PDB file of C-alpha atoms in Angstrom:
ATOM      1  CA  UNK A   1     191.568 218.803  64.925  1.00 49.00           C
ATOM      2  CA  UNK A   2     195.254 219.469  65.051  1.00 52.00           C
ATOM      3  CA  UNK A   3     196.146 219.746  61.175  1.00 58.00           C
ATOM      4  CA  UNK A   4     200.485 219.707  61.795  1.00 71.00           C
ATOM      5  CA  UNK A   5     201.795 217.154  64.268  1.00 84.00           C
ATOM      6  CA  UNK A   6     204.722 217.942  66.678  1.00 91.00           C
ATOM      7  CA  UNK A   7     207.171 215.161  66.510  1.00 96.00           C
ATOM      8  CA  UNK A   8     210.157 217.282  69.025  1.00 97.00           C
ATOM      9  CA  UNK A   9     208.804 215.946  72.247  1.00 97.00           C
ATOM     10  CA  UNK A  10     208.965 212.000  71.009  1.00 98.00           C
ATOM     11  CA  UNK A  11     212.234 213.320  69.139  1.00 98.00           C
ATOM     12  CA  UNK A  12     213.601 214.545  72.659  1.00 98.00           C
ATOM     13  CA  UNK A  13     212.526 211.344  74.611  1.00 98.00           C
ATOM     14  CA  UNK A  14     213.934 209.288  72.127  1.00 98.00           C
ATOM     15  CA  UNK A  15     217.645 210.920  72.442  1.00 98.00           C
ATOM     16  CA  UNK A  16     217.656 210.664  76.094  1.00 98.00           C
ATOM     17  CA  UNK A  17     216.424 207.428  76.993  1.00 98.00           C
ATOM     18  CA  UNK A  18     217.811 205.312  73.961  1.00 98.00           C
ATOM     19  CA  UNK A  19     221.842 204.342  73.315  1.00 97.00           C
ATOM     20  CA  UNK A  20     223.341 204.035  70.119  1.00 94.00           C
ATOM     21  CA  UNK A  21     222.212 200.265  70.335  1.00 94.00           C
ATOM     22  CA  UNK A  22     218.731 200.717  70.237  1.00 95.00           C
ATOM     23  CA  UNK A  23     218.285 199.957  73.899  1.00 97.00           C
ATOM     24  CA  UNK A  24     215.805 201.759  76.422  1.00 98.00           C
ATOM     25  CA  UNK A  25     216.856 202.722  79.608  1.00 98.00           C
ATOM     26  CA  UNK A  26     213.343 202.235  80.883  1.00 98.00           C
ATOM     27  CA  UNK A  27     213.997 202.283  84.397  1.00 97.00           C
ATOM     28  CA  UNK A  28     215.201 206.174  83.873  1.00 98.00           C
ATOM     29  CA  UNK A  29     212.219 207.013  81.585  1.00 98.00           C
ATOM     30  CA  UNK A  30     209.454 205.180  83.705  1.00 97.00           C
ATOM     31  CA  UNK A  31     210.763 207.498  86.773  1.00 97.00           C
ATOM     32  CA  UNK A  32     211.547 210.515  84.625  1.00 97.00           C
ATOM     33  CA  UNK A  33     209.177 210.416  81.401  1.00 96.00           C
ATOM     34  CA  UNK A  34     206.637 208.155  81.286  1.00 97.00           C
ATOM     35  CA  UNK A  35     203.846 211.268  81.904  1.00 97.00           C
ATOM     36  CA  UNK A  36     205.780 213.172  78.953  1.00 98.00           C
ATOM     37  CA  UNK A  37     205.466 210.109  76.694  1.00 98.00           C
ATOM     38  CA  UNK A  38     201.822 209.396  77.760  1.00 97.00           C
ATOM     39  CA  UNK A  39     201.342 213.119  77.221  1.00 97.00           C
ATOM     40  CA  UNK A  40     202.630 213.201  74.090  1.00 97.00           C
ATOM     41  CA  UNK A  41     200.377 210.118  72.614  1.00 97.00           C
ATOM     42  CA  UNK A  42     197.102 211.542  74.580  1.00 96.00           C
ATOM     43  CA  UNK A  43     197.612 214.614  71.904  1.00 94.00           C
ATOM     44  CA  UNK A  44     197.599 212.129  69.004  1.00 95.00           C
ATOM     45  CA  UNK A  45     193.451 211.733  69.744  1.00 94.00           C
ATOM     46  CA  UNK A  46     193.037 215.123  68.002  1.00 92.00           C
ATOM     47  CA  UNK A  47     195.426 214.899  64.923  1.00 91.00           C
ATOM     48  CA  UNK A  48     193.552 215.343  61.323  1.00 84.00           C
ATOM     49  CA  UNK A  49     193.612 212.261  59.319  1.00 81.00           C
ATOM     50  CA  UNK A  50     191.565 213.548  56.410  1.00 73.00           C
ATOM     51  CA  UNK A  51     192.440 211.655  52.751  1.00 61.00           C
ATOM     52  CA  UNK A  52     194.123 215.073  51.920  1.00 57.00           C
ATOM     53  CA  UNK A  53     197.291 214.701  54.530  1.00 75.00           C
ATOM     54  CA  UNK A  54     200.399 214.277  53.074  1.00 90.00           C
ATOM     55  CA  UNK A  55     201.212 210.517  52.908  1.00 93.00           C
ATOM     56  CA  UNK A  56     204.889 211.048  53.959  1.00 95.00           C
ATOM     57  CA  UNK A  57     203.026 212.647  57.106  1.00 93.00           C
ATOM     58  CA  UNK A  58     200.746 209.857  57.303  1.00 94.00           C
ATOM     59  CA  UNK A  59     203.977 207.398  57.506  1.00 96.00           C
ATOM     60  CA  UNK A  60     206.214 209.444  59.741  1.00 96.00           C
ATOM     61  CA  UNK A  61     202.941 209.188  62.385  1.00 96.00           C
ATOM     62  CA  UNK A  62     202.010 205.887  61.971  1.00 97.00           C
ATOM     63  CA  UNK A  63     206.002 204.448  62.183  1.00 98.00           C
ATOM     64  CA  UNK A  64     206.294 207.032  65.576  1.00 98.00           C
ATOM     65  CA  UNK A  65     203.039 206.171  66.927  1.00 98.00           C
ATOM     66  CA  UNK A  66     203.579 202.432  67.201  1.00 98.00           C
ATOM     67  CA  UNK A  67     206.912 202.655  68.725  1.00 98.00           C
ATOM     68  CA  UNK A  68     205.626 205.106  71.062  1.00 98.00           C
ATOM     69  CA  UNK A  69     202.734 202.991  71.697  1.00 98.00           C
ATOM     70  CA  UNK A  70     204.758 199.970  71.963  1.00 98.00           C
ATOM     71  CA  UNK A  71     207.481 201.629  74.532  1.00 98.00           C
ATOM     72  CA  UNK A  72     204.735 203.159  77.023  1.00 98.00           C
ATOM     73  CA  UNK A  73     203.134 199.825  77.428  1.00 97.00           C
ATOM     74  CA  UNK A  74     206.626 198.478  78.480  1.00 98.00           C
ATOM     75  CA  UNK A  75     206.242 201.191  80.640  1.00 98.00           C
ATOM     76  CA  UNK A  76     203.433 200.513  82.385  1.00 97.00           C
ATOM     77  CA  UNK A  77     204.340 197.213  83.143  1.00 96.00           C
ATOM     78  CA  UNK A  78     208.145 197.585  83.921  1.00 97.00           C
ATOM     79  CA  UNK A  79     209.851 195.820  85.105  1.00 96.00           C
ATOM     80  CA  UNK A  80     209.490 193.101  82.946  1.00 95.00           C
ATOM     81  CA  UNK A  81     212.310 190.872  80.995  1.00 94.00           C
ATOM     82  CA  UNK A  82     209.886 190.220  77.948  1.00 96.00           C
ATOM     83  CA  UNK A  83     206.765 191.369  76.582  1.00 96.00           C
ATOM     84  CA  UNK A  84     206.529 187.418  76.189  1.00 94.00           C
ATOM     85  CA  UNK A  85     206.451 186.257  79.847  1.00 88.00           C
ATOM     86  CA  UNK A  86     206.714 183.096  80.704  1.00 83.00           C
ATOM     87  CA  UNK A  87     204.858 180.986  83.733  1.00 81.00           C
ATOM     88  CA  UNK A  88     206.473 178.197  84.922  1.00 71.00           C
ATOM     89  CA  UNK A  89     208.765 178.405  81.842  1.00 78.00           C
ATOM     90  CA  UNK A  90     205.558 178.348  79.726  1.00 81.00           C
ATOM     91  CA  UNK A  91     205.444 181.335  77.423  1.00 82.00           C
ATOM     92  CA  UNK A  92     202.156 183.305  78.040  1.00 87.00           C
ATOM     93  CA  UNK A  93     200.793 183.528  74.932  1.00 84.00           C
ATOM     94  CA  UNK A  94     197.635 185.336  75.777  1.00 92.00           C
ATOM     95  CA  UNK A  95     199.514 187.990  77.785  1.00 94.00           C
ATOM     96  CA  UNK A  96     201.824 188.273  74.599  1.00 95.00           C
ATOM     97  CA  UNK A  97     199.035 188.316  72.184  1.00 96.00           C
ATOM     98  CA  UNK A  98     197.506 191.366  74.316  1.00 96.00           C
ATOM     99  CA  UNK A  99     200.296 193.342  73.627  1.00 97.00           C
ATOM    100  CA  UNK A 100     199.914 193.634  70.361  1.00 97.00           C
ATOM    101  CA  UNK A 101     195.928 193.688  69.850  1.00 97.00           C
ATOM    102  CA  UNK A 102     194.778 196.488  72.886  1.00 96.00           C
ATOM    103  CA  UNK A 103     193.277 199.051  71.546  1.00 92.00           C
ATOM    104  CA  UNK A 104     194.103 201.988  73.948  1.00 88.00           C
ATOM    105  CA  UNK A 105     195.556 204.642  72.033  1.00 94.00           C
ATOM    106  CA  UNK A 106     193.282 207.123  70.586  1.00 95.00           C
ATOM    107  CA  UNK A 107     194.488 208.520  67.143  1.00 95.00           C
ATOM    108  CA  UNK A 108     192.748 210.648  64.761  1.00 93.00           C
ATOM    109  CA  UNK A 109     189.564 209.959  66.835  1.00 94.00           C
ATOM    110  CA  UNK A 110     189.710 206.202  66.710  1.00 95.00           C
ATOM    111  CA  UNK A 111     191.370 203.651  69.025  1.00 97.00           C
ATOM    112  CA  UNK A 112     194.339 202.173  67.261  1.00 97.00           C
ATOM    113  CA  UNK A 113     196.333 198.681  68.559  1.00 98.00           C
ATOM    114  CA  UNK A 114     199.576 197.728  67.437  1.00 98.00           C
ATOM    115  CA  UNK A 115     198.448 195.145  65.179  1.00 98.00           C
ATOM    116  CA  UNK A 116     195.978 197.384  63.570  1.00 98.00           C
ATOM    117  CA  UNK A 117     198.222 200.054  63.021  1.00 98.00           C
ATOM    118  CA  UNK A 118     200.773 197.653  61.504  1.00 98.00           C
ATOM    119  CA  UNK A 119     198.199 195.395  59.300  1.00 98.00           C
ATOM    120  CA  UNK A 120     194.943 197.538  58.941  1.00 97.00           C
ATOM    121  CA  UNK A 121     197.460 201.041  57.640  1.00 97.00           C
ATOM    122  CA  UNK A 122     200.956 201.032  57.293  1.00 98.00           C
ATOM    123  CA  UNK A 123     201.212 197.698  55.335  1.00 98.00           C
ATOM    124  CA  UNK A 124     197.917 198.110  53.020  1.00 97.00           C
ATOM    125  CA  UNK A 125     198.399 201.856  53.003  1.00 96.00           C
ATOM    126  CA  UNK A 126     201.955 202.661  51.983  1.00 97.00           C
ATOM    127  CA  UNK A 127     203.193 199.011  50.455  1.00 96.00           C
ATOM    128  CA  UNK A 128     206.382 200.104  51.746  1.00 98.00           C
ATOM    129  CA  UNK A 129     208.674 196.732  52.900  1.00 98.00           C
ATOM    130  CA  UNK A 130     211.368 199.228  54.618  1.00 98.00           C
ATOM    131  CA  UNK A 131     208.443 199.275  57.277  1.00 98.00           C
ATOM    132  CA  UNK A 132     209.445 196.380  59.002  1.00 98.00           C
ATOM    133  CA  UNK A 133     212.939 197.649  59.766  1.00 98.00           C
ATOM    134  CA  UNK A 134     211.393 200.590  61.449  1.00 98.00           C
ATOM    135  CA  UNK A 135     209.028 199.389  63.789  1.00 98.00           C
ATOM    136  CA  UNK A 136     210.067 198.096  67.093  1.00 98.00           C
ATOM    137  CA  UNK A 137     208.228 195.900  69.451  1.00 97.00           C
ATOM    138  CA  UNK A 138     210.540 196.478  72.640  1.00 97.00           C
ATOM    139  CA  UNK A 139     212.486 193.131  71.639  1.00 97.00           C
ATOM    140  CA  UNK A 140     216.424 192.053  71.063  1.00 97.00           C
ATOM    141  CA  UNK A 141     215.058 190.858  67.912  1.00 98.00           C
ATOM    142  CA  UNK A 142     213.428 193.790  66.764  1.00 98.00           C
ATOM    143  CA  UNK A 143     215.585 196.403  64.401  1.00 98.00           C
ATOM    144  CA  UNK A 144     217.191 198.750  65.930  1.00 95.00           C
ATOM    145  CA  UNK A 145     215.308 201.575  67.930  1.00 97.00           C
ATOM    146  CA  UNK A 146     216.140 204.832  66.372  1.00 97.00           C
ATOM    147  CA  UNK A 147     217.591 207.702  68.744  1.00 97.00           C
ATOM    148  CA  UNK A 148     215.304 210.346  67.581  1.00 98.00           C
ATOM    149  CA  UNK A 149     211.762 210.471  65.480  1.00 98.00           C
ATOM    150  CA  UNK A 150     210.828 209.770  62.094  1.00 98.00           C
ATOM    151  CA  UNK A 151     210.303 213.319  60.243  1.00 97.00           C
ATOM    152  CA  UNK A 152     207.514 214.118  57.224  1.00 95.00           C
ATOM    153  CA  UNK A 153     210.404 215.073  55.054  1.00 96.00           C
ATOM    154  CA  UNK A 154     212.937 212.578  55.537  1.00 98.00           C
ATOM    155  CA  UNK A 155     210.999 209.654  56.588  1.00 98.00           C
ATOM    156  CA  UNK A 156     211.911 207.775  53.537  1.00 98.00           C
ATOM    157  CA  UNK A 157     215.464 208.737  53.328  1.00 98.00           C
ATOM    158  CA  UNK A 158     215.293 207.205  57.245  1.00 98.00           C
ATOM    159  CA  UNK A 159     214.170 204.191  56.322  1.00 98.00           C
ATOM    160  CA  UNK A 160     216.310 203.448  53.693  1.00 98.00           C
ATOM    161  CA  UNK A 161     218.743 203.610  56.565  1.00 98.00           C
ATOM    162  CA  UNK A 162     217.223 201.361  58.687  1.00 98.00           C
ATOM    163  CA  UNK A 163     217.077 198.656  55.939  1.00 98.00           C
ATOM    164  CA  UNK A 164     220.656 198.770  55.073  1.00 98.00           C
ATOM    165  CA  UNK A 165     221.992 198.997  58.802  1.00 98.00           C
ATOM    166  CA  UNK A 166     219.261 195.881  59.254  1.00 98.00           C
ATOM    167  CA  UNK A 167     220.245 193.806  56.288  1.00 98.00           C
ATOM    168  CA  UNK A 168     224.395 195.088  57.119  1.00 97.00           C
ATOM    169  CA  UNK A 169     223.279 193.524  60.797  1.00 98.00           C
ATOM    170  CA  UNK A 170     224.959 190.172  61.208  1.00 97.00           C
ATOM    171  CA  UNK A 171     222.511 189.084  64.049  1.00 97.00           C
ATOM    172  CA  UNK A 172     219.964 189.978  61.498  1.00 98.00           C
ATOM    173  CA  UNK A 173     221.212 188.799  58.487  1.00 98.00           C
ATOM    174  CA  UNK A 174     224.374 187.048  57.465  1.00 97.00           C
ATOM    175  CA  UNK A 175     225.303 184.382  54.409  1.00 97.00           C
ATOM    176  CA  UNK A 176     227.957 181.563  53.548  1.00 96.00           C
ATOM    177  CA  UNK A 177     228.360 182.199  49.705  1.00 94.00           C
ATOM    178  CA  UNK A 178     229.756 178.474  49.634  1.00 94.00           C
ATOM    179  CA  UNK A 179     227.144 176.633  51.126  1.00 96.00           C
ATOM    180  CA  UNK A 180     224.673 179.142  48.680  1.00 96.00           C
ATOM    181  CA  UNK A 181     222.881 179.908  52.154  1.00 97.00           C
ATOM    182  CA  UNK A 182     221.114 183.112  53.294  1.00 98.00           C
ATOM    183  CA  UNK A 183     220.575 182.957  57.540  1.00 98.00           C
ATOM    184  CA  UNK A 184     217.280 185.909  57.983  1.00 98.00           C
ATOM    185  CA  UNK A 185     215.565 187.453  60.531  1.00 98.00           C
ATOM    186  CA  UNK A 186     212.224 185.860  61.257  1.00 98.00           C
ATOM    187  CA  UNK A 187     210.905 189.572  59.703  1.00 98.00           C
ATOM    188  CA  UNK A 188     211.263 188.232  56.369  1.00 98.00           C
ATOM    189  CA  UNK A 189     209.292 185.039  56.855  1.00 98.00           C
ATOM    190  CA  UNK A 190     206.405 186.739  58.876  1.00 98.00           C
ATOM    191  CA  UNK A 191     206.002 189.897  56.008  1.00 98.00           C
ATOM    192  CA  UNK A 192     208.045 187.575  53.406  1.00 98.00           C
ATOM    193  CA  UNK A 193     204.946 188.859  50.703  1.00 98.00           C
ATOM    194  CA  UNK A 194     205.839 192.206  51.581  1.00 98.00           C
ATOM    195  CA  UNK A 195     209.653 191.801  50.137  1.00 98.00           C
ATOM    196  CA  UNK A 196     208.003 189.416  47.532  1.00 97.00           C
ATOM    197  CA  UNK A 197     206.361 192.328  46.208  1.00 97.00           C
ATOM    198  CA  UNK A 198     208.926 194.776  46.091  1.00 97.00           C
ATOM    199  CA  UNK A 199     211.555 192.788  44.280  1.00 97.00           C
ATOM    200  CA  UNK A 200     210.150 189.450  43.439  1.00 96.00           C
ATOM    201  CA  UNK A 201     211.673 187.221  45.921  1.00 96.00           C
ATOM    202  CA  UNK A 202     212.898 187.604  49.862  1.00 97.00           C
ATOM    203  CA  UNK A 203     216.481 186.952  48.201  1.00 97.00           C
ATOM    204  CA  UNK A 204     216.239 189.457  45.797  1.00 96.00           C
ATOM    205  CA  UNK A 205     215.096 192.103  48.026  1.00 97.00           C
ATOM    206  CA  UNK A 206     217.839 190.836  50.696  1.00 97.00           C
ATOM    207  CA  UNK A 207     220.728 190.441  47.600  1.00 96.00           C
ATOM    208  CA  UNK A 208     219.456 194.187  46.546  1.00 96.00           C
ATOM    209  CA  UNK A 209     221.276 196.022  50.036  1.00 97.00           C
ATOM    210  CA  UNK A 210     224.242 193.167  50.294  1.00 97.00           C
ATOM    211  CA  UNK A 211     225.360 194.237  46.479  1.00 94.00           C
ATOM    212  CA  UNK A 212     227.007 192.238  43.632  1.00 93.00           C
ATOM    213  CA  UNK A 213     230.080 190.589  46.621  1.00 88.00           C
ATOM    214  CA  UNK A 214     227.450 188.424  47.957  1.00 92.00           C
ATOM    215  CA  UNK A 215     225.907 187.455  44.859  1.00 92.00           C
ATOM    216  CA  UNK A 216     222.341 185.924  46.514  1.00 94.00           C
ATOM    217  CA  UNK A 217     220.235 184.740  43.956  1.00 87.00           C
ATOM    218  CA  UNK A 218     216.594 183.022  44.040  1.00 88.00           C
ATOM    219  CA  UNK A 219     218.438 179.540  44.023  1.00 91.00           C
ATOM    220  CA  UNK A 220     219.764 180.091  47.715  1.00 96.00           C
ATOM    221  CA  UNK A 221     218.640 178.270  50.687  1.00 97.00           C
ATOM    222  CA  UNK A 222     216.883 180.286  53.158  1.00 98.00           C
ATOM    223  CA  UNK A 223     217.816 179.511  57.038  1.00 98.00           C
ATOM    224  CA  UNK A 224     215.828 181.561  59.803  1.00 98.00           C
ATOM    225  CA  UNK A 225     217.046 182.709  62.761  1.00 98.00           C
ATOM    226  CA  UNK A 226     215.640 182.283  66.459  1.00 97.00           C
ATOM    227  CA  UNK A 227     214.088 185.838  67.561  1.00 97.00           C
ATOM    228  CA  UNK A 228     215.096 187.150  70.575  1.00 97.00           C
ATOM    229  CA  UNK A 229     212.210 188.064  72.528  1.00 96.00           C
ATOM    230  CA  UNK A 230     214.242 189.404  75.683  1.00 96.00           C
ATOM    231  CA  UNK A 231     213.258 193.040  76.377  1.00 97.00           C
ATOM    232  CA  UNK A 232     215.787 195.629  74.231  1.00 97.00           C
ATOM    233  CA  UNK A 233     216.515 197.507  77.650  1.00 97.00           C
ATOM    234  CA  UNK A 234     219.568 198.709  79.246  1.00 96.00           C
ATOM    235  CA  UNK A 235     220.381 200.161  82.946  1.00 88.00           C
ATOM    236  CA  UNK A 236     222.550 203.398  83.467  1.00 72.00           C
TER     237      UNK A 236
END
C-alpha cells in the first residue's frame, strides 16, 4: 500500500485543461490526457487508508478524488452538453442518477461512487460545510473548478477560499437588504443541515462570509436559485 499520495500529476492536469473560470477544455484533455487522468486514479486502488492517516490527507484525497472521478466520466462520454441528458426534452433521470452512484473507482482497496464518497466520508467524516464549495460535478452550477489540486497542508486554508469566492459569487449568491431577501445556490438547500450545524442557520453561515454591510439575519427570506446543469466546458 502506497502510504504518501502524489497529488502533481492531477495538480498538472488541472492547470492545463481548466481556465480561470472553472471551465474544462475537455475536448483538449479527452485527446491529450484522458490516459494520464485515468492513470492517475488507477494508482488511487493502492493508497493506505488506515485510521492513523492524517485527516487533512484524508480530505485533500477525498475532495481530489471526486473531482477527478467526476471529470473522467465526462470524459468517457464526451461529447456531451450535460451529465443530465435529456430525450425528447425529457431529462434522463436514470442516466443522471448513474453518474453519481457507479461504483468504478477503486480507492484504498474498495470501489468508491460519487455519492458514496460525498455522503458515506467526506460529510460524516470531516463535518466540514466548506465541502460543498469544493466539489464539482462537471456543472455551470457547480462552484468553481479549481486550477490546480487540493494539498495535505493547505487544504483547509483552500477551502476557506472557495467558500468566500462562492458566497462573493453573484450567480451563487446575491441579496436585496430592502426586501430582507437572501437569493442561494440550490447547495444550501440540498446540504442546508450541513451549514445548520456549523453556525446555526443557512443565513448565519451565509451572513458569516458577506460581513456586517449585508446584515443577513435568521429573519430573512430565503429564495433559491435554478441550477445550471449545462456542462462547465469550454473550447480552445
Amino acid at each position: 500500500m502506497i502510504a504518501t499520495i502524489d497529488f502533481t500529476i492531477w495538480d498538472e492536469l488541472l492547470q492545463r485543461y481548466v481556465d480561470d473560470l472553472g471551465r474544462v477544455n475537455y475536448r483538449r484533455w479527452k485527446a491529450e490526457g484522458a490516459d494520464v487522468l485515468r492513470a492517475w486514479l488507477e494508482s488511487l486502488a493502492d493508497v493506505d487508508l488506515a485510521d492513523g492517516t492524517d485527516a487533512d490527507a484524508r480530505l485533500a484525497l477525498w475532495l481530489n478524488a471526486y473531482n477527478a472521478i467526476a471529470i473522467s466520466q465526462v470524459l468517457e462520454v464526451y461529447p456531451i452538453a450535460s451529465i443530465r441528458p435529456k430525450v425528447l426534452g425529457i431529462p434522463n433521470w436514470l442516466s443522471f442518477l448513474d453518474f453519481f452512484t457507479r461504483s468504478n473507482s477503486i480507492i484504498g482497496g474498495k470501489k468508491h461512487s460519487l455519492n458514496q464518497i460525498e455522503h458515506a466520508i467526506l460529510r460524516p467524516e470531516f463535518a466540514e460545510p466548506r465541502i460543498h464549495f469544493a466539489l464539482v460535478c462537471a456543472s455551470v452550477g457547480c462552484p468553481l473548478l479549481r486550477r490546480g489540486a487540493y494539498f495535505p497542508e493547505s487544504v483547509r486554508t483552500q477551502l476557506e477560499a472557495d467558500a468566500s469566492r462562492f458566497i462573493h459569487n453573484p450567480d451563487k449568491v446575491r441579496y436585496d437588504a430592502q426586501k430582507k431577501t437572501l437569493y442561494l445556490s440550490k447547495i444550501f438547500k440540498w446540504y442546508g443541515e450541513d451549514f445548520v450545524k456549523a453556525a446555526g442557520s443557512v443565513a448565519e453561515y451565509v451572513g458569516g462570509y458577506l460581513g456586517p454591510e449585508a446584515a443577513v439575519g435568521d429573519g430573512w427570506a430565503i429564495v433559491f436559485l435554478p441550477y445550471d446543469w449545462n456542462l462547465n466546458r469550454v473550447d480552445g
